[in-house]
Short mmCIF file of C-alpha atoms in Angstrom, two decimals:
data_model
loop_
_atom_site.label_atom_id
_atom_site.label_comp_id
_atom_site.label_asym_id
_atom_site.label_seq_id
_atom_site.Cartn_x
_atom_site.Cartn_y
_atom_site.Cartn_z
CA MET E 1 12.76 9.97 -12.19
CA ASP E 2 14.93 7.29 -10.69
CA ARG E 3 15.27 3.60 -10.59
CA ARG E 4 12.66 3.17 -7.90
CA LEU E 5 10.05 2.85 -10.55
CA PHE E 6 11.50 -0.34 -11.83
CA LEU E 7 12.15 -2.31 -8.73
CA GLU E 8 9.69 -4.84 -7.53
CA GLY E 9 11.35 -4.54 -4.18
CA LEU E 10 9.88 -1.10 -3.84
CA ALA E 11 10.31 -1.21 -0.14
CA LEU E 12 13.89 -2.27 -0.48
CA THR E 13 14.82 0.64 -2.63
CA THR E 14 12.43 3.45 -2.15
CA LEU E 15 12.31 2.79 1.51
CA ALA E 16 16.04 2.75 1.57
CA GLY E 17 15.50 6.42 1.09
CA ALA E 18 13.52 6.49 4.29
CA CYS E 19 16.63 5.46 6.15
CA GLN E 20 18.68 7.98 4.30
CA THR E 21 16.43 10.87 5.02
CA ARG E 22 16.98 10.22 8.69
CA ASP E 23 20.60 11.02 8.07
CA PRO E 24 21.19 14.76 7.68
CA ALA E 25 24.15 14.14 5.36
CA PRO E 26 23.48 15.59 1.89
CA VAL E 27 22.53 13.21 -0.85
CA LYS E 28 25.38 12.77 -3.27
CA ALA E 29 25.25 12.35 -6.97
CA ILE E 30 26.70 9.28 -8.54
CA THR E 31 29.55 9.56 -10.97
CA GLY E 32 30.06 7.40 -14.00
CA ASP E 33 32.54 5.14 -12.27
CA GLY E 34 29.99 4.06 -9.74
CA GLY E 35 31.48 6.05 -6.92
CA ALA E 36 29.90 8.85 -4.97
CA GLY E 37 30.65 12.22 -6.46
CA ASP E 38 30.62 15.66 -4.93
CA GLY E 39 27.01 16.47 -5.54
CA GLY E 40 27.87 17.25 -9.12
CA ALA E 41 25.50 19.10 -11.33
CA ALA E 42 25.98 16.92 -14.38
CA PRO E 43 23.94 13.76 -14.69
CA PRO E 44 25.89 10.52 -14.48
CA SER E 45 27.05 9.07 -17.76
CA VAL E 46 26.47 5.55 -16.47
CA PRO E 47 23.98 5.16 -13.63
CA PRO E 48 25.35 3.33 -10.61
CA PRO E 49 23.49 0.05 -10.98
CA LEU E 50 25.13 -0.63 -14.29
CA ALA E 51 28.52 0.83 -13.45
CA LYS E 52 29.36 -1.77 -10.86
CA LEU E 53 28.01 -4.54 -13.03
CA ARG E 54 30.02 -3.40 -16.01
CA GLY E 55 33.11 -3.20 -13.85
CA ALA E 56 32.72 -6.71 -12.50
CA VAL E 57 34.97 -9.52 -13.71
CA VAL E 58 32.81 -12.53 -14.47
CA VAL E 59 34.82 -14.64 -16.87
CA ASP E 60 36.16 -17.00 -14.27
CA ASP E 61 34.41 -20.10 -15.46
CA LEU E 62 33.61 -21.81 -18.71
CA GLU E 63 29.88 -22.12 -18.20
CA PRO E 64 27.80 -20.49 -20.93
CA ALA E 65 25.75 -18.59 -18.40
CA LEU E 66 23.42 -16.73 -20.70
CA ALA E 67 20.50 -17.40 -18.41
CA PHE E 68 19.99 -17.90 -14.72
CA ARG E 69 20.85 -21.39 -13.54
CA PRO E 70 18.64 -22.49 -10.64
CA LEU E 71 20.37 -24.16 -7.72
CA PRO E 72 20.79 -27.95 -7.91
CA ARG E 73 17.61 -29.73 -7.00
CA PRO E 74 17.37 -32.27 -4.17
CA GLY E 75 18.87 -35.59 -5.13
CA ARG E 76 21.46 -33.93 -7.27
CA ARG E 77 23.23 -32.07 -4.51
CA MET F 1 -20.60 -21.49 17.74
CA THR F 2 -19.07 -18.02 17.77
CA VAL F 3 -15.31 -18.17 17.56
CA GLY F 4 -13.61 -15.56 19.71
CA ASP F 5 -10.66 -13.34 18.92
CA GLU F 6 -8.35 -15.48 21.04
CA ILE F 7 -9.00 -18.36 18.62
CA LEU F 8 -8.75 -16.34 15.41
CA ASP F 9 -5.34 -15.04 16.44
CA LEU F 10 -3.84 -18.49 16.98
CA PRO F 11 -1.08 -19.80 14.73
CA ALA F 12 -2.39 -21.96 11.90
CA ILE F 13 -0.79 -25.06 13.36
CA GLU F 14 -2.78 -24.68 16.56
CA LEU F 15 -5.98 -24.10 14.62
CA SER F 16 -5.17 -27.22 12.64
CA GLU F 17 -4.81 -29.20 15.86
CA ARG F 18 -8.20 -27.99 17.09
CA LEU F 19 -9.82 -28.88 13.78
CA ALA F 20 -8.23 -32.33 13.91
CA ALA F 21 -9.45 -32.80 17.49
CA ARG F 22 -12.89 -31.62 16.35
CA THR F 23 -13.08 -29.04 19.10
CA LEU F 24 -13.44 -26.48 16.31
CA THR F 25 -15.21 -26.67 12.96
CA SER F 26 -14.08 -25.08 9.75
CA VAL F 27 -17.51 -23.51 9.31
CA ASP F 28 -17.28 -21.73 12.68
CA LEU F 29 -13.69 -20.69 12.09
CA THR F 30 -14.53 -19.38 8.64
CA GLU F 31 -17.52 -17.42 9.94
CA GLY F 32 -15.26 -15.94 12.60
CA TYR F 33 -12.78 -14.73 10.02
CA LEU F 34 -15.50 -13.42 7.70
CA ALA F 35 -17.01 -11.40 10.53
CA ARG F 36 -13.62 -10.01 11.46
CA ILE F 37 -12.87 -9.17 7.82
CA ALA F 38 -16.16 -7.29 7.58
CA ARG F 39 -15.14 -5.29 10.63
CA MET F 40 -11.48 -4.67 9.75
CA GLN F 41 -11.43 -4.37 5.97
CA PRO F 42 -12.64 -0.75 5.98
CA LEU F 43 -9.82 0.08 8.37
CA LEU F 44 -6.96 -1.82 6.74
CA ASN F 45 -7.87 -2.45 3.08
CA CYS F 46 -6.00 -5.74 2.98
CA PHE F 47 -8.46 -7.55 0.72
CA VAL F 48 -9.16 -6.72 -2.91
CA THR F 49 -11.96 -9.27 -3.09
CA VAL F 50 -13.59 -11.24 -0.29
CA THR F 51 -15.19 -14.54 -1.34
CA PRO F 52 -17.69 -15.44 1.41
CA GLU F 53 -19.77 -17.83 -0.69
CA ARG F 54 -16.72 -19.73 -1.83
CA ALA F 55 -15.36 -19.76 1.72
CA ARG F 56 -18.58 -21.10 3.23
CA ALA F 57 -18.80 -23.83 0.60
CA ASP F 58 -15.16 -24.81 1.10
CA ALA F 59 -15.61 -24.88 4.87
CA ALA F 60 -18.74 -27.03 4.74
CA ARG F 61 -16.97 -29.41 2.38
CA ALA F 62 -13.97 -29.60 4.71
CA ASP F 63 -16.11 -30.37 7.76
CA ALA F 64 -17.97 -33.04 5.83
CA ALA F 65 -14.72 -34.57 4.66
CA ARG F 66 -13.39 -34.66 8.19
CA ALA F 67 -16.60 -36.23 9.45
CA ALA F 68 -16.08 -38.89 6.79
CA GLY F 69 -12.63 -39.62 8.16
CA GLN F 70 -10.41 -37.46 6.00
CA GLN F 71 -7.42 -35.87 7.71
CA GLY F 72 -4.83 -33.30 6.68
CA PRO F 73 -3.07 -30.37 8.29
CA LEU F 74 -4.67 -27.76 6.01
CA LEU F 75 -8.12 -29.35 5.91
CA GLY F 76 -10.59 -26.59 6.79
CA LEU F 77 -8.01 -23.84 7.37
CA PRO F 78 -9.09 -20.46 5.92
CA TYR F 79 -6.50 -18.54 3.90
CA GLY F 80 -6.05 -15.65 1.50
CA VAL F 81 -3.83 -15.21 -1.56
CA LYS F 82 -2.09 -12.19 -2.96
CA ASP F 83 -4.05 -10.83 -5.88
CA ILE F 84 -1.43 -11.64 -8.48
CA ILE F 85 -2.19 -15.36 -7.98
CA ASP F 86 -4.91 -16.66 -10.29
CA THR F 87 -8.16 -18.06 -8.94
CA ALA F 88 -10.63 -19.62 -11.38
CA GLY F 89 -13.78 -17.55 -11.68
CA ILE F 90 -12.57 -14.98 -9.14
CA ARG F 91 -11.11 -11.74 -10.40
CA THR F 92 -7.38 -11.38 -10.08
CA THR F 93 -6.48 -7.75 -10.55
CA TRP F 94 -2.68 -7.68 -10.17
CA GLY F 95 -3.42 -4.66 -7.99
CA THR F 96 -4.14 -2.41 -10.94
CA ARG F 97 -7.23 -0.55 -12.13
CA ALA F 98 -6.37 -1.81 -15.60
CA HIS F 99 -7.35 -5.34 -14.56
CA LEU F 100 -10.38 -4.76 -12.34
CA ASP F 101 -12.38 -7.18 -14.47
CA ARG F 102 -9.68 -9.76 -15.15
CA VAL F 103 -11.15 -13.18 -14.27
CA PRO F 104 -8.87 -16.20 -14.79
CA GLU F 105 -10.28 -19.45 -16.08
CA ARG F 106 -8.09 -21.70 -13.97
CA ASP F 107 -6.42 -21.70 -10.61
CA ALA F 108 -2.74 -21.12 -10.18
CA ASP F 109 -0.95 -24.33 -9.24
CA VAL F 110 -0.50 -23.15 -5.65
CA VAL F 111 -4.22 -22.49 -5.27
CA ALA F 112 -5.04 -25.88 -6.79
CA ARG F 113 -2.71 -27.53 -4.28
CA LEU F 114 -4.32 -25.74 -1.35
CA THR F 115 -7.78 -26.63 -2.64
CA ALA F 116 -6.73 -30.26 -2.91
CA ALA F 117 -5.48 -30.06 0.67
CA GLY F 118 -8.91 -28.85 1.78
CA ALA F 119 -7.99 -25.27 2.65
CA VAL F 120 -10.72 -22.60 2.59
CA LEU F 121 -10.33 -19.58 0.30
CA LEU F 122 -11.42 -16.37 2.05
CA GLY F 123 -10.41 -14.01 -0.73
CA LYS F 124 -7.77 -12.13 -2.64
CA LEU F 125 -5.28 -10.01 -0.75
CA SER F 126 -4.02 -6.61 -1.75
CA THR F 127 -0.75 -5.94 -3.49
CA THR F 128 0.96 -2.84 -4.70
CA GLU F 129 0.21 -2.26 -8.37
CA LEU F 130 1.73 -5.01 -10.51
CA ALA F 131 3.60 -6.05 -7.37
CA ASN F 132 5.58 -2.81 -7.69
CA THR F 133 6.67 -3.28 -11.28
CA PHE F 134 6.58 0.13 -12.95
CA GLY F 135 4.53 1.11 -9.95
CA SER F 136 3.73 4.22 -8.00
CA ASN F 137 5.87 5.70 -5.26
CA TRP F 138 2.83 6.66 -3.24
CA PRO F 139 1.52 4.21 -0.61
CA ALA F 140 -1.94 5.72 -1.12
CA ASP F 141 -1.95 4.31 -4.66
CA GLY F 142 -3.50 0.96 -3.87
CA LEU F 143 -6.79 -0.42 -5.11
CA GLY F 144 -9.34 0.89 -2.65
CA GLY F 145 -6.76 3.25 -1.16
CA ALA F 146 -3.68 2.76 0.95
CA HIS F 147 -2.82 -0.63 2.41
CA ARG F 148 -2.71 0.19 6.09
CA ASN F 149 -0.57 -1.34 8.78
CA PRO F 150 -2.49 -2.95 11.67
CA TRP F 151 0.19 -1.81 14.11
CA ASN F 152 -0.52 1.81 13.21
CA ARG F 153 -3.15 2.55 10.60
CA ASN F 154 -1.47 5.80 9.61
CA LEU F 155 1.45 3.75 8.36
CA TRP F 156 1.94 1.55 5.33
CA ALA F 157 1.72 -2.24 5.36
CA GLY F 158 4.70 -2.51 3.01
CA GLY F 159 5.08 -4.03 -0.38
CA SER F 160 4.47 -5.73 -2.46
CA SER F 161 2.69 -8.45 -0.43
CA ALA F 162 0.88 -5.82 1.63
CA GLY F 163 -2.41 -7.63 2.07
CA PRO F 164 -0.91 -10.95 3.14
CA GLY F 165 1.24 -9.17 5.72
CA ALA F 166 -1.54 -7.07 7.20
CA ALA F 167 -4.21 -9.79 7.07
CA VAL F 168 -2.05 -12.35 8.86
CA ALA F 169 -0.98 -9.82 11.49
CA ALA F 170 -4.54 -8.66 12.10
CA GLY F 171 -5.84 -12.21 12.33
CA LEU F 172 -8.07 -12.07 9.27
CA CYS F 173 -7.01 -15.50 8.02
CA ALA F 174 -5.12 -18.53 9.28
CA PHE F 175 -2.38 -18.09 6.68
CA ALA F 176 -1.69 -16.31 3.42
CA LEU F 177 0.33 -16.67 0.25
CA GLY F 178 2.59 -13.85 -0.83
CA SER F 179 5.27 -13.59 -3.46
CA GLU F 180 8.73 -12.15 -3.73
CA THR F 181 10.91 -11.06 -6.60
CA TRP F 182 13.21 -8.78 -4.62
CA GLY F 183 12.02 -8.31 -1.05
CA SER F 184 8.25 -8.52 -1.38
CA ILE F 185 7.74 -11.19 1.27
CA ASP F 186 10.55 -9.96 3.47
CA CYS F 187 9.42 -6.33 3.66
CA PRO F 188 5.75 -6.75 4.64
CA SER F 189 6.64 -9.62 6.97
CA ALA F 190 8.96 -7.32 8.86
CA LEU F 191 6.66 -4.31 8.84
CA ASN F 192 3.65 -6.31 10.07
CA ALA F 193 5.45 -8.67 12.51
CA VAL F 194 4.57 -11.86 10.67
CA THR F 195 6.71 -14.80 9.62
CA GLY F 196 7.33 -15.05 5.89
CA LEU F 197 9.05 -17.79 3.96
CA ARG F 198 10.65 -17.10 0.61
CA PRO F 199 11.15 -20.65 -0.67
CA THR F 200 14.09 -21.76 -2.77
CA TYR F 201 13.61 -20.53 -6.33
CA ASP F 202 11.67 -23.14 -8.32
CA ALA F 203 10.64 -25.17 -5.27
CA VAL F 204 7.09 -23.83 -5.55
CA SER F 205 5.25 -23.57 -8.86
CA ARG F 206 4.82 -20.12 -10.41
CA ARG F 207 2.25 -21.30 -12.96
CA GLY F 208 -0.77 -19.01 -12.83
CA VAL F 209 1.06 -16.28 -10.94
CA MET F 210 1.67 -12.88 -12.54
CA THR F 211 5.23 -12.78 -13.78
CA VAL F 212 7.44 -9.96 -12.64
CA ALA F 213 10.72 -11.63 -13.60
CA TRP F 214 10.83 -15.32 -14.48
CA SER F 215 14.20 -16.04 -12.94
CA LEU F 216 13.47 -14.18 -9.68
CA ASP F 217 9.82 -14.79 -8.77
CA LYS F 218 8.94 -16.99 -5.79
CA VAL F 219 5.62 -17.75 -4.03
CA GLY F 220 5.64 -18.43 -0.31
CA PRO F 221 3.57 -18.54 2.88
CA MET F 222 3.12 -15.63 5.27
CA VAL F 223 2.04 -16.84 8.68
CA ARG F 224 2.01 -16.20 12.43
CA ASP F 225 4.47 -18.96 13.38
CA ALA F 226 7.37 -20.68 11.61
CA ARG F 227 5.66 -24.03 12.18
CA ASP F 228 2.75 -22.76 10.08
CA ALA F 229 5.13 -22.13 7.20
CA VAL F 230 6.39 -25.71 7.41
CA MET F 231 2.82 -26.96 7.19
CA VAL F 232 1.96 -24.79 4.19
CA LEU F 233 5.22 -25.41 2.34
CA ARG F 234 4.66 -29.14 2.65
CA ALA F 235 1.48 -28.69 0.62
CA LEU F 236 2.91 -26.17 -1.83
CA ALA F 237 6.29 -27.62 -2.76
CA GLN F 238 6.47 -29.19 -6.19
CA LEU F 239 9.74 -30.87 -5.27
CA PRO F 240 10.43 -33.32 -2.46
CA ILE F 241 11.98 -30.88 -0.01
CA SER F 242 12.89 -32.40 3.32
CA LEU F 243 11.14 -30.66 6.20
CA GLU F 244 11.63 -33.24 8.92
CA ARG F 245 14.18 -31.13 10.81
CA ALA F 246 12.26 -27.88 10.51
CA THR F 247 11.57 -27.80 14.23
CA ALA F 248 12.99 -25.99 17.23
CA ALA F 249 14.97 -29.14 18.05
CA GLY F 250 16.32 -29.15 14.51
CA GLY F 251 17.27 -25.51 14.92
CA ALA F 252 19.34 -26.26 17.99
CA ALA F 253 21.55 -28.54 15.89
CA LEU F 254 22.41 -25.88 13.31
CA ARG F 255 25.68 -24.04 12.80
CA VAL F 256 24.81 -20.36 12.60
CA GLY F 257 26.68 -17.62 10.82
CA TYR F 258 25.63 -14.06 11.48
CA ILE F 259 26.11 -10.58 10.12
CA ASP F 260 25.60 -7.40 12.14
CA HIS F 261 25.07 -4.93 9.33
CA VAL F 262 22.90 -5.08 6.26
CA GLY F 263 24.27 -1.98 4.57
CA PHE F 264 21.78 0.54 5.89
CA PRO F 265 21.78 2.96 8.77
CA SER F 266 19.85 1.66 11.73
CA PRO F 267 16.24 2.90 11.50
CA ASP F 268 15.71 3.06 15.26
CA PRO F 269 17.74 2.43 18.43
CA ALA F 270 15.49 -0.53 19.15
CA TYR F 271 16.67 -2.18 15.92
CA ASP F 272 20.18 -2.58 17.31
CA THR F 273 19.11 -3.61 20.79
CA ALA F 274 16.59 -6.11 19.40
CA TRP F 275 19.26 -7.65 17.21
CA ALA F 276 21.71 -7.89 20.11
CA ALA F 277 18.99 -9.53 22.19
CA ALA F 278 18.16 -11.92 19.36
CA LYS F 279 21.78 -13.07 19.20
CA ASP F 280 21.73 -13.60 22.96
CA VAL F 281 18.62 -15.76 22.61
CA LEU F 282 20.27 -17.90 19.97
CA ARG F 283 23.49 -18.25 21.95
CA ALA F 284 21.51 -19.21 25.04
CA SER F 285 19.83 -21.88 22.96
CA GLY F 286 23.21 -23.48 22.50
CA VAL F 287 23.73 -22.99 18.80
CA PRO F 288 27.31 -22.27 17.76
CA MET F 289 27.49 -18.81 16.22
CA LYS F 290 30.25 -17.14 14.28
CA PRO F 291 30.47 -13.91 12.35
CA VAL F 292 30.48 -14.20 8.58
CA THR F 293 31.70 -11.77 5.95
CA LEU F 294 29.43 -11.62 2.94
CA PRO F 295 30.91 -11.59 -0.56
CA ASP F 296 31.34 -8.26 -2.31
CA THR F 297 29.75 -8.79 -5.70
CA ALA F 298 27.76 -6.76 -8.17
CA ASP F 299 24.66 -8.50 -6.87
CA GLU F 300 22.45 -5.44 -6.64
CA PRO F 301 22.91 -4.30 -10.26
CA ALA F 302 22.67 -7.92 -11.36
CA VAL F 303 19.25 -8.29 -9.77
CA PHE F 304 18.25 -4.85 -10.97
CA VAL F 305 19.19 -5.55 -14.60
CA THR F 306 17.57 -8.96 -14.50
CA LEU F 307 14.37 -7.54 -13.07
CA VAL F 308 14.15 -4.69 -15.53
CA ALA F 309 14.96 -6.79 -18.58
CA GLU F 310 12.66 -9.65 -17.70
CA SER F 311 9.76 -7.49 -16.52
CA LEU F 312 9.79 -5.40 -19.69
CA VAL F 313 9.30 -8.61 -21.64
CA ALA F 314 6.85 -10.07 -19.15
CA PHE F 315 4.62 -7.00 -19.35
CA GLU F 316 5.03 -6.51 -23.08
CA GLY F 317 1.41 -7.47 -23.74
CA PHE F 318 0.14 -5.37 -20.85
CA ILE F 319 1.95 -2.35 -22.25
CA ARG F 320 1.11 -3.06 -25.88
CA ASP F 321 -2.58 -3.38 -25.06
CA GLY F 322 -2.59 0.06 -23.52
CA HIS F 323 -3.12 -1.04 -19.94
CA ALA F 324 -0.17 0.99 -18.69
CA ALA F 325 -2.12 4.15 -19.42
CA ARG F 326 -4.72 3.06 -16.86
CA MET F 327 -2.26 2.60 -14.03
CA PHE F 328 -1.96 5.03 -11.15
CA ASP F 329 -0.73 8.04 -13.00
CA ARG F 330 1.21 10.41 -10.81
CA GLU F 331 4.03 9.74 -13.23
CA THR F 332 3.07 9.14 -16.81
CA TRP F 333 4.08 6.04 -18.64
CA PRO F 334 6.39 7.97 -21.01
CA GLU F 335 8.12 9.48 -17.98
CA LYS F 336 8.72 6.08 -16.52
CA ILE F 337 10.06 4.68 -19.74
CA ALA F 338 12.25 7.71 -20.42
CA TRP F 339 14.27 7.00 -17.35
CA LEU F 340 14.81 3.44 -18.43
CA ASP F 341 15.91 4.54 -21.86
CA LYS F 342 18.58 6.72 -20.28
CA LEU F 343 20.07 3.68 -18.62
CA GLY F 344 21.07 2.27 -21.97
CA MET F 345 20.87 -1.32 -20.82
CA THR F 346 22.31 -3.80 -23.26
CA ALA F 347 22.09 -7.52 -23.88
CA SER F 348 25.58 -7.90 -22.51
CA ASP F 349 24.44 -6.29 -19.25
CA TYR F 350 21.82 -9.01 -18.93
CA VAL F 351 24.30 -11.78 -19.71
CA LYS F 352 26.77 -10.35 -17.27
CA ALA F 353 24.09 -10.13 -14.62
CA GLN F 354 23.47 -13.85 -14.91
CA ARG F 355 27.18 -14.55 -14.57
CA VAL F 356 27.28 -12.40 -11.45
CA ARG F 357 24.37 -14.38 -10.05
CA ALA F 358 26.37 -17.56 -10.59
CA GLN F 359 29.23 -15.91 -8.70
CA VAL F 360 26.88 -15.15 -5.83
CA GLN F 361 25.69 -18.77 -5.82
CA ARG F 362 29.26 -20.05 -5.59
CA ALA F 363 30.17 -17.58 -2.86
CA TYR F 364 27.22 -18.67 -0.76
CA GLN F 365 27.92 -22.32 -1.43
CA ALA F 366 31.31 -21.72 0.19
CA ILE F 367 29.66 -20.01 3.16
CA PHE F 368 27.19 -22.86 3.56
CA ASP F 369 30.08 -25.32 3.68
CA GLU F 370 30.95 -23.67 7.00
CA VAL F 371 27.54 -22.82 8.47
CA ASP F 372 23.98 -24.06 7.95
CA VAL F 373 22.19 -20.74 8.11
CA LEU F 374 22.99 -17.05 7.94
CA VAL F 375 21.10 -14.73 10.21
CA GLY F 376 21.05 -10.97 10.50
CA PRO F 377 18.88 -8.03 11.47
CA GLY F 378 16.04 -7.77 8.99
CA PHE F 379 14.29 -5.15 6.97
CA PRO F 380 16.13 -1.96 7.93
CA LEU F 381 13.33 0.55 8.24
CA LEU F 382 10.11 1.28 9.98
CA ALA F 383 6.78 1.46 8.22
CA PRO F 384 6.43 4.84 6.43
CA ALA F 385 3.37 7.08 6.43
CA VAL F 386 0.56 6.21 4.03
CA ASP F 387 -0.16 9.79 3.01
CA ALA F 388 3.26 10.85 1.72
CA LYS F 389 5.43 9.96 -1.21
CA LEU F 390 8.02 7.34 -0.48
CA PRO F 391 11.30 9.12 0.00
CA SER F 392 13.72 9.51 -2.85
CA PHE F 393 16.68 7.25 -3.26
CA GLU F 394 19.85 8.50 -4.86
CA ALA F 395 22.89 7.19 -3.06
CA LYS F 396 24.41 3.87 -3.94
CA ASP F 397 25.38 2.48 -0.55
CA THR F 398 21.92 1.27 0.25
CA HIS F 399 22.61 -2.32 -0.32
CA PHE F 400 20.49 -4.82 1.57
CA THR F 401 22.95 -7.61 1.06
CA LEU F 402 21.28 -10.70 2.47
CA VAL F 403 17.98 -10.09 0.71
CA THR F 404 19.61 -9.09 -2.57
CA ASP F 405 22.08 -11.97 -2.55
CA GLY F 406 19.38 -14.43 -1.58
CA ASN F 407 17.18 -13.35 -4.46
CA ALA F 408 20.09 -13.24 -6.88
CA ALA F 409 21.05 -16.80 -6.04
CA GLY F 410 17.59 -18.27 -5.43
CA LEU F 411 18.23 -19.10 -1.78
CA PRO F 412 15.42 -19.68 0.74
CA ALA F 413 14.88 -17.19 3.55
CA VAL F 414 12.62 -16.55 6.51
CA SER F 415 11.70 -13.13 7.87
CA LEU F 416 10.37 -13.24 11.42
CA PRO F 417 9.57 -10.80 14.20
CA MET F 418 12.67 -9.74 16.16
CA GLY F 419 11.17 -7.12 18.48
CA PHE F 420 9.41 -3.77 18.56
CA THR F 421 10.29 -0.13 18.84
CA ALA F 422 9.31 1.88 21.89
CA SER F 423 6.27 3.06 19.95
CA GLY F 424 5.26 -0.50 19.18
CA LEU F 425 6.34 -0.83 15.56
CA PRO F 426 7.60 -4.23 14.39
CA LEU F 427 11.21 -5.09 13.62
CA GLY F 428 12.20 -8.14 11.60
CA MET F 429 15.03 -10.64 11.56
CA HIS F 430 16.25 -12.41 8.43
CA VAL F 431 17.47 -16.00 8.08
CA VAL F 432 18.94 -17.43 4.87
CA ALA F 433 19.77 -21.07 4.15
CA ALA F 434 21.36 -23.05 1.34
CA GLY F 435 19.34 -23.98 -1.73
CA TYR F 436 16.58 -26.48 -0.98
CA ARG F 437 17.45 -26.30 2.71
CA ASP F 438 14.35 -24.28 3.49
CA GLU F 439 14.01 -26.50 6.53
CA ASP F 440 17.17 -25.04 8.04
CA ALA F 441 15.89 -21.46 7.85
CA LEU F 442 12.54 -22.58 9.24
CA ALA F 443 14.23 -24.58 11.99
CA LEU F 444 16.19 -21.56 13.19
CA ALA F 445 13.02 -19.48 13.12
CA ALA F 446 11.19 -22.18 15.12
CA LEU F 447 14.02 -22.28 17.64
CA PHE F 448 13.91 -18.50 18.07
CA GLN F 449 10.14 -18.47 18.38
CA ALA F 450 10.25 -21.23 20.98
CA GLN F 451 12.29 -18.85 23.14
CA THR F 452 10.50 -15.56 22.40
CA ASP F 453 6.98 -14.22 22.09
CA HIS F 454 7.40 -11.39 19.57
CA HIS F 455 5.48 -13.44 17.02
CA ARG F 456 2.58 -13.90 19.44
CA ARG F 457 2.10 -10.19 20.07
CA ARG F 458 -1.05 -8.92 18.34
CA PRO F 459 -1.49 -5.46 16.82
CA PRO F 460 -3.91 -2.91 18.27
CA ALA F 461 -6.05 -3.06 15.15
CA ALA F 462 -6.75 -6.74 15.82
#
């Protein structure tokens, strides 16, 4: 089971695999730090989608961004 | 009068001109599409429901209105809508067996707007189950079977707006409405060689459209020509978006930034040569072009977390009512959920995702201070086979930056035909513009299409 199941952009993600299977390079496992591992046998402690997010620094403004803020509408640009 | 294939394949804007000049009637045009649908539907499976009685009534009403002096660019133009968009009294299945008998009481806002504009509803177009949310990894798992690609019926039409892509390419309607949360207009537009507009987030109403993720969902036109998209967006937009410069001439006045790589291996040698040729076309058109480096953000996990969190809430009732058990079941519902549980997503992940999306917005605002549009090679794969499981995806460097960033930030984008492989499969190009500057993306597409004929090439199945 992988994250394909949860992406609306099925083609973006599952089909990404289509590109990858054209490449004979072995598929690598993902380590907990978000980097590519050595094909490790152990499952990742933190799957890659969350690892990069959790490692991101996003405290550079004072906006209480608890929800998505749509782009400014016309007339308020 | 029998309407021939050469008419049915025309861009919507040219059909509109013929209707306005009264050299073509909506009734004849509609009958032409209905006959073609009857012939092609068994081969392509792009409709979930065809509505001939509704279409004939709409068409007769449109012709009568025109005879009485009414005008309008969409008056009498036949169209189809993705089957996650509600239509009063007409079943709207969301692409799942669990909702085969779901009949909405009222139209989605976008359908109401098209009805008010005098457009003719031909039917409901296929989608992957729940527009891919919690969906199957098998292209064959579509209502009525696989959604087949008119360029090669052994291949998939893409997702999630499969029906709109295939129907527009095969000339089964003048235009269609699709939707995108994360690539669902872009992908089938590229795989079917049609032109798809993902409008700025919130520019087009989502009321009456199945929710995948509230802060990501967009509804937009899928058409045969960028000028068609301008015409349809003008009717759809709930905000006063300027579209005056969305012409080839407007495109020639744009500052263009470009990227050469979208984070994937090239799917075919023709992909690279088509992109190089596309840049040459734009340069020859006189637009200033400069390379742009895209920001390195956590955009992909931010969109992923947002989509998962919001869709789990959006489909709470669907799941609670037991509908999930009636979905295509190659993987069981507990299996699907078990994987999600392992992720251990938290509320702080969701909050952080929204902050990342704000970062992406600011980064692109800085880019759009320097250029008007960003253009790059489009969907980085060829249509896969309909009879196999979609390949697995494990590695992390499969980032389709422009599409992911655009959806994260709510930016408008156009996918349009860029060329074809040696075996005749479509390749797409992707154009992104600043928020509420949909006209800039459309203008660049119009400029490109004024110089090329990829968008006029018709598939063998048509």
